mmCIF file of C-alpha atoms and ligand atoms in Angstrom:
data_model
loop_
_atom_site.group_PDB
_atom_site.id
_atom_site.type_symbol
_atom_site.label_atom_id
_atom_site.label_comp_id
_atom_site.label_asym_id
_atom_site.label_seq_id
_atom_site.Cartn_x
_atom_site.Cartn_y
_atom_site.Cartn_z
ATOM 1 C CA MET A 3 -26.500 -6.312 -38.363
ATOM 2 C CA GLN A 4 -23.699 -8.718 -37.789
ATOM 3 C CA SER A 5 -22.219 -7.110 -33.613
ATOM 4 C CA GLN A 6 -18.804 -5.969 -34.539
ATOM 5 C CA GLN A 7 -18.236 -7.048 -30.875
ATOM 6 C CA PRO A 8 -14.289 -6.893 -31.150
ATOM 7 C CA THR A 9 -12.531 -10.216 -29.951
ATOM 8 C CA THR A 10 -9.242 -10.876 -29.712
ATOM 9 C CA VAL A 11 -7.474 -10.978 -26.688
ATOM 10 C CA VAL A 12 -3.398 -10.145 -26.608
ATOM 11 C CA VAL A 13 -1.785 -12.232 -23.929
ATOM 12 C CA LEU A 14 1.959 -10.525 -23.146
ATOM 13 C CA GLY A 15 4.626 -12.615 -21.445
ATOM 14 C CA THR A 16 7.009 -10.954 -18.813
ATOM 15 C CA GLY A 17 7.747 -13.665 -16.728
ATOM 16 C CA GLY A 18 7.497 -14.505 -13.229
ATOM 17 C CA THR A 19 6.293 -17.477 -11.241
ATOM 18 C CA ILE A 20 3.409 -18.226 -13.705
ATOM 19 C CA ALA A 21 6.406 -18.997 -16.197
ATOM 20 C CA GLY A 22 8.112 -20.492 -13.244
ATOM 21 C CA THR A 23 9.784 -24.660 -13.387
ATOM 22 C CA ALA A 24 10.923 -26.454 -10.516
ATOM 23 C CA ALA A 25 12.505 -29.950 -10.506
ATOM 24 C CA ARG A 26 10.332 -31.592 -8.447
ATOM 25 C CA ALA A 27 6.038 -30.691 -8.463
ATOM 26 C CA ASP A 28 6.465 -30.854 -4.840
ATOM 27 C CA ASP A 29 8.376 -27.665 -4.753
ATOM 28 C CA ASN A 30 6.616 -24.068 -4.881
ATOM 29 C CA VAL A 31 9.756 -22.425 -3.092
ATOM 30 C CA GLY A 32 12.883 -23.709 -4.887
ATOM 31 C CA TYR A 33 11.991 -22.873 -8.344
ATOM 32 C CA ARG A 34 13.194 -20.535 -11.630
ATOM 33 C CA ALA A 35 10.826 -17.841 -12.339
ATOM 34 C CA ALA A 36 10.207 -17.245 -15.614
ATOM 35 C CA GLN A 37 11.343 -20.202 -17.878
ATOM 36 C CA LEU A 38 8.361 -20.492 -20.084
ATOM 37 C CA GLY A 39 7.099 -18.903 -22.966
ATOM 38 C CA VAL A 40 4.152 -17.046 -23.398
ATOM 39 C CA ASP A 41 2.674 -19.483 -25.405
ATOM 40 C CA ALA A 42 3.800 -22.360 -23.266
ATOM 41 C CA LEU A 43 1.158 -21.072 -20.691
ATOM 42 C CA VAL A 44 -1.217 -20.252 -23.346
ATOM 43 C CA ASP A 45 -0.900 -24.081 -24.364
ATOM 44 C CA THR A 46 -2.213 -25.294 -20.339
ATOM 45 C CA LEU A 47 -5.627 -23.433 -21.424
ATOM 46 C CA ARG A 48 -5.868 -26.826 -23.762
ATOM 47 C CA GLY A 49 -8.957 -24.955 -25.497
ATOM 48 C CA ALA A 50 -10.220 -24.006 -22.442
ATOM 49 C CA LEU A 51 -10.937 -20.203 -23.627
ATOM 50 C CA PRO A 52 -14.271 -18.061 -23.622
ATOM 51 C CA ASP A 53 -16.424 -18.793 -26.296
ATOM 52 C CA GLY A 54 -15.444 -16.791 -29.562
ATOM 53 C CA VAL A 55 -12.372 -15.521 -28.191
ATOM 54 C CA THR A 56 -9.114 -15.346 -30.085
ATOM 55 C CA LEU A 57 -6.027 -15.447 -28.912
ATOM 56 C CA GLU A 58 -2.308 -13.224 -29.475
ATOM 57 C CA THR A 59 0.656 -13.635 -27.935
ATOM 58 C CA GLU A 60 3.952 -11.638 -27.372
ATOM 59 C CA GLN A 61 6.580 -12.200 -25.453
ATOM 60 C CA VAL A 62 7.640 -8.402 -24.127
ATOM 61 C CA ALA A 63 10.186 -9.517 -21.577
ATOM 62 C CA GLN A 64 11.227 -12.988 -19.628
ATOM 63 C CA LEU A 65 11.844 -12.011 -15.892
ATOM 64 C CA ASN A 66 11.778 -12.462 -12.523
ATOM 65 C CA SER A 67 9.253 -9.573 -11.358
ATOM 66 C CA LYS A 68 11.261 -8.325 -8.356
ATOM 67 C CA ASP A 69 14.372 -7.757 -10.593
ATOM 68 C CA MET A 70 11.775 -5.364 -13.132
ATOM 69 C CA THR A 71 13.223 -2.353 -14.905
ATOM 70 C CA HIS A 72 12.183 0.994 -16.123
ATOM 71 C CA ALA A 73 13.354 -0.043 -19.211
ATOM 72 C CA VAL A 74 10.587 -3.228 -19.232
ATOM 73 C CA TRP A 75 8.115 -1.019 -18.418
ATOM 74 C CA ALA A 76 8.263 1.164 -20.993
ATOM 75 C CA ALA A 77 8.435 -1.530 -23.393
ATOM 76 C CA LEU A 78 5.499 -2.661 -21.633
ATOM 77 C CA ALA A 79 3.495 0.158 -21.759
ATOM 78 C CA HIS A 80 4.589 0.941 -25.462
ATOM 79 C CA ARG A 81 3.208 -2.103 -26.584
ATOM 80 C CA VAL A 82 0.074 -2.328 -24.539
ATOM 81 C CA ALA A 83 -0.820 0.510 -26.498
ATOM 82 C CA ALA A 84 0.150 -0.010 -29.812
ATOM 83 C CA HIS A 85 -2.363 -3.408 -29.368
ATOM 84 C CA LEU A 86 -5.028 -1.167 -27.714
ATOM 85 C CA ALA A 87 -4.636 1.191 -30.478
ATOM 86 C CA ARG A 88 -5.660 -2.146 -32.886
ATOM 87 C CA ALA A 89 -10.039 -2.265 -33.393
ATOM 88 C CA GLU A 90 -10.034 -5.968 -33.247
ATOM 89 C CA VAL A 91 -8.481 -5.826 -30.041
ATOM 90 C CA ALA A 92 -10.705 -6.451 -27.090
ATOM 91 C CA GLY A 93 -8.317 -6.224 -24.380
ATOM 92 C CA ILE A 94 -5.156 -7.330 -22.733
ATOM 93 C CA VAL A 95 -3.784 -10.504 -20.763
ATOM 94 C CA VAL A 96 -0.272 -8.992 -18.952
ATOM 95 C CA THR A 97 1.473 -12.188 -17.399
ATOM 96 C CA HIS A 98 3.483 -11.271 -14.100
ATOM 97 C CA GLY A 99 5.511 -11.475 -11.294
ATOM 98 C CA THR A 100 3.491 -11.627 -7.949
ATOM 99 C CA ASP A 101 6.379 -9.773 -6.154
ATOM 100 C CA THR A 102 5.957 -5.926 -8.565
ATOM 101 C CA LEU A 103 2.566 -6.466 -10.043
ATOM 102 C CA GLU A 104 0.950 -3.401 -7.755
ATOM 103 C CA GLU A 105 3.760 -1.381 -9.386
ATOM 104 C CA THR A 106 3.185 -2.295 -12.772
ATOM 105 C CA ALA A 107 -0.580 -2.211 -12.327
ATOM 106 C CA CYS A 108 -0.531 1.717 -10.933
ATOM 107 C CA PHE A 109 2.275 2.377 -13.627
ATOM 108 C CA LEU A 110 0.484 1.323 -16.871
ATOM 109 C CA GLN A 111 -2.990 2.599 -15.090
ATOM 110 C CA ARG A 112 -1.538 6.491 -15.146
ATOM 111 C CA LEU A 113 0.433 6.000 -18.183
ATOM 112 C CA LEU A 114 -2.421 4.825 -20.117
ATOM 113 C CA ALA A 115 -5.822 5.358 -18.412
ATOM 114 C CA PRO A 116 -7.189 2.941 -20.874
ATOM 115 C CA ALA A 117 -10.753 2.087 -22.076
ATOM 116 C CA LYS A 118 -10.267 -0.577 -22.822
ATOM 117 C CA PRO A 119 -9.806 -3.653 -20.421
ATOM 118 C CA VAL A 120 -5.434 -4.301 -19.405
ATOM 119 C CA VAL A 121 -5.771 -7.076 -16.940
ATOM 120 C CA LEU A 122 -2.413 -8.469 -14.875
ATOM 121 C CA THR A 123 -2.499 -11.951 -14.005
ATOM 122 C CA CYS A 124 0.537 -13.886 -11.896
ATOM 123 C CA ALA A 125 0.456 -17.435 -9.990
ATOM 124 C CA MET A 126 2.512 -18.311 -6.676
ATOM 125 C CA ARG A 127 3.027 -21.411 -7.649
ATOM 126 C CA PRO A 128 5.376 -22.493 -10.758
ATOM 127 C CA ALA A 129 4.106 -24.194 -13.618
ATOM 128 C CA THR A 130 5.207 -27.344 -12.952
ATOM 129 C CA SER A 131 3.231 -27.466 -9.344
ATOM 130 C CA LEU A 132 0.795 -30.128 -8.683
ATOM 131 C CA LEU A 133 -1.311 -27.785 -8.170
ATOM 132 C CA ALA A 134 -0.638 -24.865 -10.327
ATOM 133 C CA ASP A 135 -2.833 -22.179 -10.167
ATOM 134 C CA GLY A 136 -1.665 -19.948 -13.439
ATOM 135 C CA PRO A 137 -3.897 -22.163 -15.334
ATOM 136 C CA GLN A 138 -6.946 -20.629 -13.665
ATOM 137 C CA ASN A 139 -5.358 -16.983 -13.233
ATOM 138 C CA LEU A 140 -4.924 -16.955 -17.000
ATOM 139 C CA ARG A 141 -8.516 -18.444 -18.093
ATOM 140 C CA ASP A 142 -10.021 -15.483 -15.232
ATOM 141 C CA ALA A 143 -7.471 -13.312 -16.488
ATOM 142 C CA ILE A 144 -8.452 -13.893 -20.488
ATOM 143 C CA THR A 145 -12.409 -13.647 -19.255
ATOM 144 C CA VAL A 146 -12.057 -10.053 -17.871
ATOM 145 C CA ALA A 147 -9.942 -8.974 -20.860
ATOM 146 C CA ALA A 148 -12.922 -10.238 -23.024
ATOM 147 C CA HIS A 149 -15.603 -8.813 -21.476
ATOM 148 C CA ALA A 150 -17.323 -6.218 -23.098
ATOM 149 C CA GLY A 151 -17.677 -2.734 -21.441
ATOM 150 C CA ALA A 152 -14.610 -3.916 -19.437
ATOM 151 C CA ARG A 153 -11.738 -0.885 -18.850
ATOM 152 C CA GLY A 154 -8.843 -0.089 -17.258
ATOM 153 C CA VAL A 155 -6.126 -1.405 -15.604
ATOM 154 C CA VAL A 156 -7.153 -4.823 -13.147
ATOM 155 C CA ALA A 157 -5.100 -7.366 -11.991
ATOM 156 C CA VAL A 158 -7.235 -10.992 -11.909
ATOM 157 C CA VAL A 159 -5.634 -13.433 -9.163
ATOM 158 C CA ALA A 160 -7.273 -16.528 -7.648
ATOM 159 C CA GLY A 161 -10.893 -14.924 -8.733
ATOM 160 C CA ALA A 162 -10.780 -11.594 -7.484
ATOM 161 C CA VAL A 163 -10.622 -8.545 -9.816
ATOM 162 C CA HIS A 164 -8.893 -6.030 -8.429
ATOM 163 C CA GLY A 165 -8.120 -2.206 -9.450
ATOM 164 C CA ALA A 166 -4.776 -1.073 -10.778
ATOM 165 C CA LEU A 167 -4.239 1.510 -7.573
ATOM 166 C CA ASP A 168 -6.072 -0.320 -4.973
ATOM 167 C CA VAL A 169 -4.003 -3.956 -5.517
ATOM 168 C CA ARG A 170 -1.597 -5.007 -3.088
ATOM 169 C CA LYS A 171 0.240 -8.088 -2.726
ATOM 170 C CA ALA A 172 -0.980 -8.897 1.212
ATOM 171 C CA HIS A 173 0.373 -12.400 1.482
ATOM 172 C CA THR A 174 3.918 -13.652 0.987
ATOM 173 C CA TYR A 175 2.062 -17.800 0.249
ATOM 174 C CA ARG A 176 -1.180 -17.708 0.331
ATOM 175 C CA LEU A 177 -2.820 -18.458 -3.196
ATOM 176 C CA ASP A 178 -5.004 -15.221 -2.354
ATOM 177 C CA ALA A 179 -2.375 -13.604 -1.828
ATOM 178 C CA PHE A 180 -3.796 -9.694 -3.164
ATOM 179 C CA ALA A 181 -6.151 -7.519 -1.663
ATOM 180 C CA SER A 182 -6.705 -4.064 -2.512
ATOM 181 C CA GLY A 183 -7.558 -2.763 0.827
ATOM 182 C CA ASP A 184 -10.372 -0.571 2.231
ATOM 183 C CA ALA A 185 -12.070 -0.420 -1.675
ATOM 184 C CA GLY A 186 -12.329 -4.112 -2.016
ATOM 185 C CA PRO A 187 -12.527 -5.836 -5.311
ATOM 186 C CA ILE A 188 -13.931 -4.852 -8.434
ATOM 187 C CA GLY A 189 -15.524 -8.435 -9.191
ATOM 188 C CA ARG A 190 -14.950 -11.833 -8.916
ATOM 189 C CA VAL A 191 -14.726 -14.095 -11.862
ATOM 190 C CA GLU A 192 -17.065 -17.176 -11.032
ATOM 191 C CA GLU A 193 -17.279 -20.420 -13.426
ATOM 192 C CA GLY A 194 -16.042 -17.874 -16.092
ATOM 193 C CA ARG A 195 -18.405 -15.391 -15.570
ATOM 194 C CA LEU A 196 -17.549 -11.807 -13.936
ATOM 195 C CA ARG A 197 -19.446 -10.565 -11.203
ATOM 196 C CA ARG A 198 -18.878 -7.095 -11.077
ATOM 197 C CA LEU A 199 -19.208 -5.245 -7.319
ATOM 198 C CA ARG A 200 -18.028 -1.304 -8.376
ATOM 199 C CA ASP A 201 -17.126 0.179 -10.853
ATOM 200 C CA TRP A 202 -13.683 0.112 -13.461
ATOM 201 C CA PRO A 203 -10.598 2.214 -13.092
ATOM 202 C CA ALA A 204 -10.599 5.705 -14.287
ATOM 203 C CA GLY A 205 -8.273 8.662 -14.496
ATOM 204 C CA THR A 206 -6.548 10.884 -16.976
ATOM 205 C CA ALA A 207 -3.864 8.850 -18.337
ATOM 206 C CA LEU A 208 -0.423 10.768 -18.509
ATOM 207 C CA GLY A 209 0.275 9.562 -21.765
ATOM 208 C CA LEU A 210 3.183 7.887 -23.233
ATOM 209 C CA ALA A 211 5.240 10.868 -24.305
ATOM 210 C CA VAL A 212 5.785 11.577 -21.165
ATOM 211 C CA LEU A 213 8.373 8.495 -20.873
ATOM 212 C CA GLY A 214 10.559 9.741 -23.294
ATOM 213 C CA ASP A 215 12.643 7.658 -25.185
ATOM 214 C CA ASP A 216 15.423 6.592 -22.874
ATOM 215 C CA ALA A 217 14.610 5.061 -19.492
ATOM 216 C CA ALA A 218 18.197 5.580 -18.478
ATOM 217 C CA ARG A 219 17.372 8.727 -18.017
ATOM 218 C CA TRP A 220 13.890 9.018 -15.964
ATOM 219 C CA PRO A 221 14.603 11.070 -12.231
ATOM 220 C CA ARG A 222 15.599 9.268 -9.237
ATOM 221 C CA VAL A 223 13.219 8.227 -6.602
ATOM 222 C CA GLU A 224 13.735 6.548 -3.878
ATOM 223 C CA ILE A 225 11.801 4.797 -0.815
ATOM 224 C CA VAL A 226 12.434 5.454 2.305
ATOM 225 C CA ALA A 227 11.116 4.223 5.852
ATOM 226 C CA SER A 228 10.217 5.560 9.141
ATOM 227 C CA HIS A 229 10.708 3.672 12.050
ATOM 228 C CA ALA A 230 11.994 3.123 15.774
ATOM 229 C CA GLY A 231 15.345 4.792 16.088
ATOM 230 C CA ALA A 232 15.019 6.546 12.247
ATOM 231 C CA ASP A 233 17.060 9.071 11.747
ATOM 232 C CA ASP A 234 18.592 11.898 8.737
ATOM 233 C CA GLY A 235 21.114 9.910 7.534
ATOM 234 C CA VAL A 236 19.763 7.903 4.433
ATOM 235 C CA VAL A 237 17.763 11.211 3.067
ATOM 236 C CA ASP A 238 20.830 13.191 3.619
ATOM 237 C CA ALA A 239 23.173 11.023 1.786
ATOM 238 C CA LEU A 240 20.065 10.586 -1.317
ATOM 239 C CA VAL A 241 20.227 14.503 -1.313
ATOM 240 C CA VAL A 242 24.259 14.236 -1.340
ATOM 241 C CA GLN A 243 23.692 12.027 -4.468
ATOM 242 C CA GLY A 244 21.305 13.624 -6.272
ATOM 243 C CA VAL A 245 18.028 12.248 -5.443
ATOM 244 C CA ASP A 246 15.267 13.766 -7.776
ATOM 245 C CA GLY A 247 12.044 12.164 -5.364
ATOM 246 C CA LEU A 248 11.410 10.534 -2.260
ATOM 247 C CA VAL A 249 8.788 8.222 -0.693
ATOM 248 C CA VAL A 250 8.890 8.186 2.984
ATOM 249 C CA ALA A 251 7.101 4.603 3.931
ATOM 250 C CA ALA A 252 5.079 6.212 6.814
ATOM 251 C CA THR A 253 4.486 4.784 10.726
ATOM 252 C CA GLY A 254 0.157 4.528 10.331
ATOM 253 C CA GLY A 255 -2.084 7.034 9.337
ATOM 254 C CA GLY A 256 1.292 8.791 8.005
ATOM 255 C CA SER A 257 3.257 10.157 10.613
ATOM 256 C CA VAL A 258 6.791 10.445 9.942
ATOM 257 C CA HIS A 259 10.040 9.994 12.867
ATOM 258 C CA GLU A 260 10.570 13.816 13.815
ATOM 259 C CA ALA A 261 14.213 13.167 12.759
ATOM 260 C CA LEU A 262 13.396 11.798 9.450
ATOM 261 C CA GLU A 263 11.088 14.486 8.654
ATOM 262 C CA ALA A 264 13.288 17.484 9.621
ATOM 263 C CA ALA A 265 15.535 15.782 6.771
ATOM 264 C CA LEU A 266 12.583 15.112 4.094
ATOM 265 C CA VAL A 267 11.565 18.942 5.013
ATOM 266 C CA ARG A 268 15.229 19.651 4.097
ATOM 267 C CA ALA A 269 14.862 18.112 0.527
ATOM 268 C CA GLN A 270 11.833 19.749 -0.031
ATOM 269 C CA ASP A 271 13.302 23.006 0.314
ATOM 270 C CA THR A 272 16.036 22.063 -1.965
ATOM 271 C CA GLY A 273 13.636 20.757 -4.560
ATOM 272 C CA VAL A 274 13.743 17.143 -3.509
ATOM 273 C CA ALA A 275 9.937 15.980 -4.450
ATOM 274 C CA VAL A 276 8.383 14.392 -1.810
ATOM 275 C CA LEU A 277 5.390 12.196 -1.225
ATOM 276 C CA ARG A 278 3.748 9.936 1.834
ATOM 277 C CA ALA A 279 2.152 6.689 2.187
ATOM 278 C CA SER A 280 1.656 4.792 4.965
ATOM 279 C CA ARG A 281 3.593 1.283 5.247
ATOM 280 C CA VAL A 282 0.517 -0.482 7.261
ATOM 281 C CA GLY A 283 -1.302 -1.461 3.732
ATOM 282 C CA ALA A 284 -4.751 -0.334 3.970
ATOM 283 C CA GLY A 285 -6.638 2.637 4.794
ATOM 284 C CA PRO A 286 -6.583 6.389 3.964
ATOM 285 C CA LEU A 287 -3.460 9.279 5.081
ATOM 286 C CA LEU A 288 -6.176 11.306 7.080
ATOM 287 C CA PRO A 289 -5.068 15.164 6.771
ATOM 288 C CA ARG A 290 -3.856 17.365 9.606
ATOM 289 C CA ASP A 291 -3.518 20.808 10.043
ATOM 290 C CA ASP A 292 0.232 20.569 10.726
ATOM 291 C CA ASP A 293 1.299 18.168 6.962
ATOM 292 C CA VAL A 294 4.238 19.279 6.102
ATOM 293 C CA LEU A 295 4.886 16.687 3.621
ATOM 294 C CA PRO A 296 1.933 15.776 0.729
ATOM 295 C CA ALA A 297 0.235 13.042 0.921
ATOM 296 C CA ALA A 298 -0.373 9.785 -1.742
ATOM 297 C CA SER A 299 -3.647 8.699 0.237
ATOM 298 C CA GLY A 300 -4.484 4.604 -0.899
ATOM 299 C CA LEU A 301 -1.471 4.264 -2.341
ATOM 300 C CA THR A 302 1.488 1.643 -0.897
ATOM 301 C CA PRO A 303 5.243 3.091 -0.658
ATOM 302 C CA ALA A 304 5.473 1.062 -4.115
ATOM 303 C CA GLN A 305 2.981 2.199 -5.448
ATOM 304 C CA ALA A 306 3.469 6.046 -4.434
ATOM 305 C CA ARG A 307 6.670 5.718 -6.004
ATOM 306 C CA VAL A 308 5.249 5.110 -8.887
ATOM 307 C CA GLU A 309 3.171 7.868 -8.743
ATOM 308 C CA LEU A 310 6.059 10.118 -8.166
ATOM 309 C CA LEU A 311 8.136 8.871 -10.863
ATOM 310 C CA LEU A 312 5.669 9.507 -13.467
ATOM 311 C CA GLN A 313 4.711 13.425 -11.572
ATOM 312 C CA LEU A 314 8.096 13.738 -12.328
ATOM 313 C CA LEU A 315 8.041 12.988 -15.747
ATOM 314 C CA ALA A 316 5.523 14.303 -16.454
ATOM 315 C CA ARG A 317 6.998 17.729 -15.036
ATOM 316 C CA ARG A 318 9.998 17.366 -16.810
ATOM 317 C CA ALA A 319 7.904 16.807 -20.418
ATOM 318 C CA ALA A 320 5.449 19.909 -19.971
ATOM 319 C CA PRO A 321 6.215 22.593 -22.224
HETATM 320 N N1 LIG B 16 9.850 -13.504 -7.182
HETATM 321 C C1 LIG B 16 8.394 -14.224 -8.541
HETATM 322 C C2 LIG B 16 7.932 -12.848 -9.663
HETATM 323 O O1 LIG B 16 7.800 -11.732 -8.516
HETATM 324 C C3 LIG B 16 7.151 -14.105 -7.910
HETATM 325 C C4 LIG B 16 5.832 -14.353 -8.152
HETATM 326 O O2 LIG B 16 5.859 -14.557 -9.404
HETATM 327 O O3 LIG B 16 5.176 -15.377 -7.875
HETATM 328 O O4 LIG B 16 8.392 -12.648 -10.880
#
């Protein structure tokens, strides 16, 4: 009997440096992101695809991911879910900018917790670079998206497979710019083969329905930072503006300047949802007896903002 293994990988383009171009091949800084369509990115692979894989492409957005919007996230989530529901689709690749990749990965995992792989990939150098990293990253991402048994949202960059809730941009310039904190990568792609080191991302999907039909009406969730000399001014101003949620980028293992903490407790008492995440970039938030603000252990502050946003959307959508 013939195997019914799905063989289609859908590549969804959203822009980023991977689709960027520069006037000169030695310019990896003064380029413009999001210039090439997803078809042009796939064309650079020149047939170097995993055996038996059929590719489809779709341009969902074309932006520099520093400018990512909630509306693009909503559109992307709907397109990912629609393609995943097709029996012939093995997995999805999303080409993305590096700057907010960890946020989009977290958003898609918490929303969809997909049973098939959704693989974000990116590049640190534009497509016109002398030694562009995008084509190899895209090839590796397709390998993971087509891998039987792969599931969940991951990021594939510089040969490493990072879980959606662990991944973070950890370097401003290196090609190997992403890390998974203490968790370490899920696997490595070597010569077109996946070597898996630990299990795929898991969890319960919040479900597309929590997004509603108008991203402009999503709760407002802001990040404030704890630092030397912090005070209550920013938090108090945001509360006056009607903020719905506040993430504090805490110092060390989750500590917050006493003046800022007092303002956050006051905000929490008025109904604003507050979450702590560490600004350090790796390691857990260690629980203490005198904790007054809930913690998002293991998430970056930007990912904790996604988590809080989705929690508030889910609360709003609850019957
Ligand atoms: N600013 C770019 C982006 O995030 C950076 C990159 O892709 O490396 O779209």
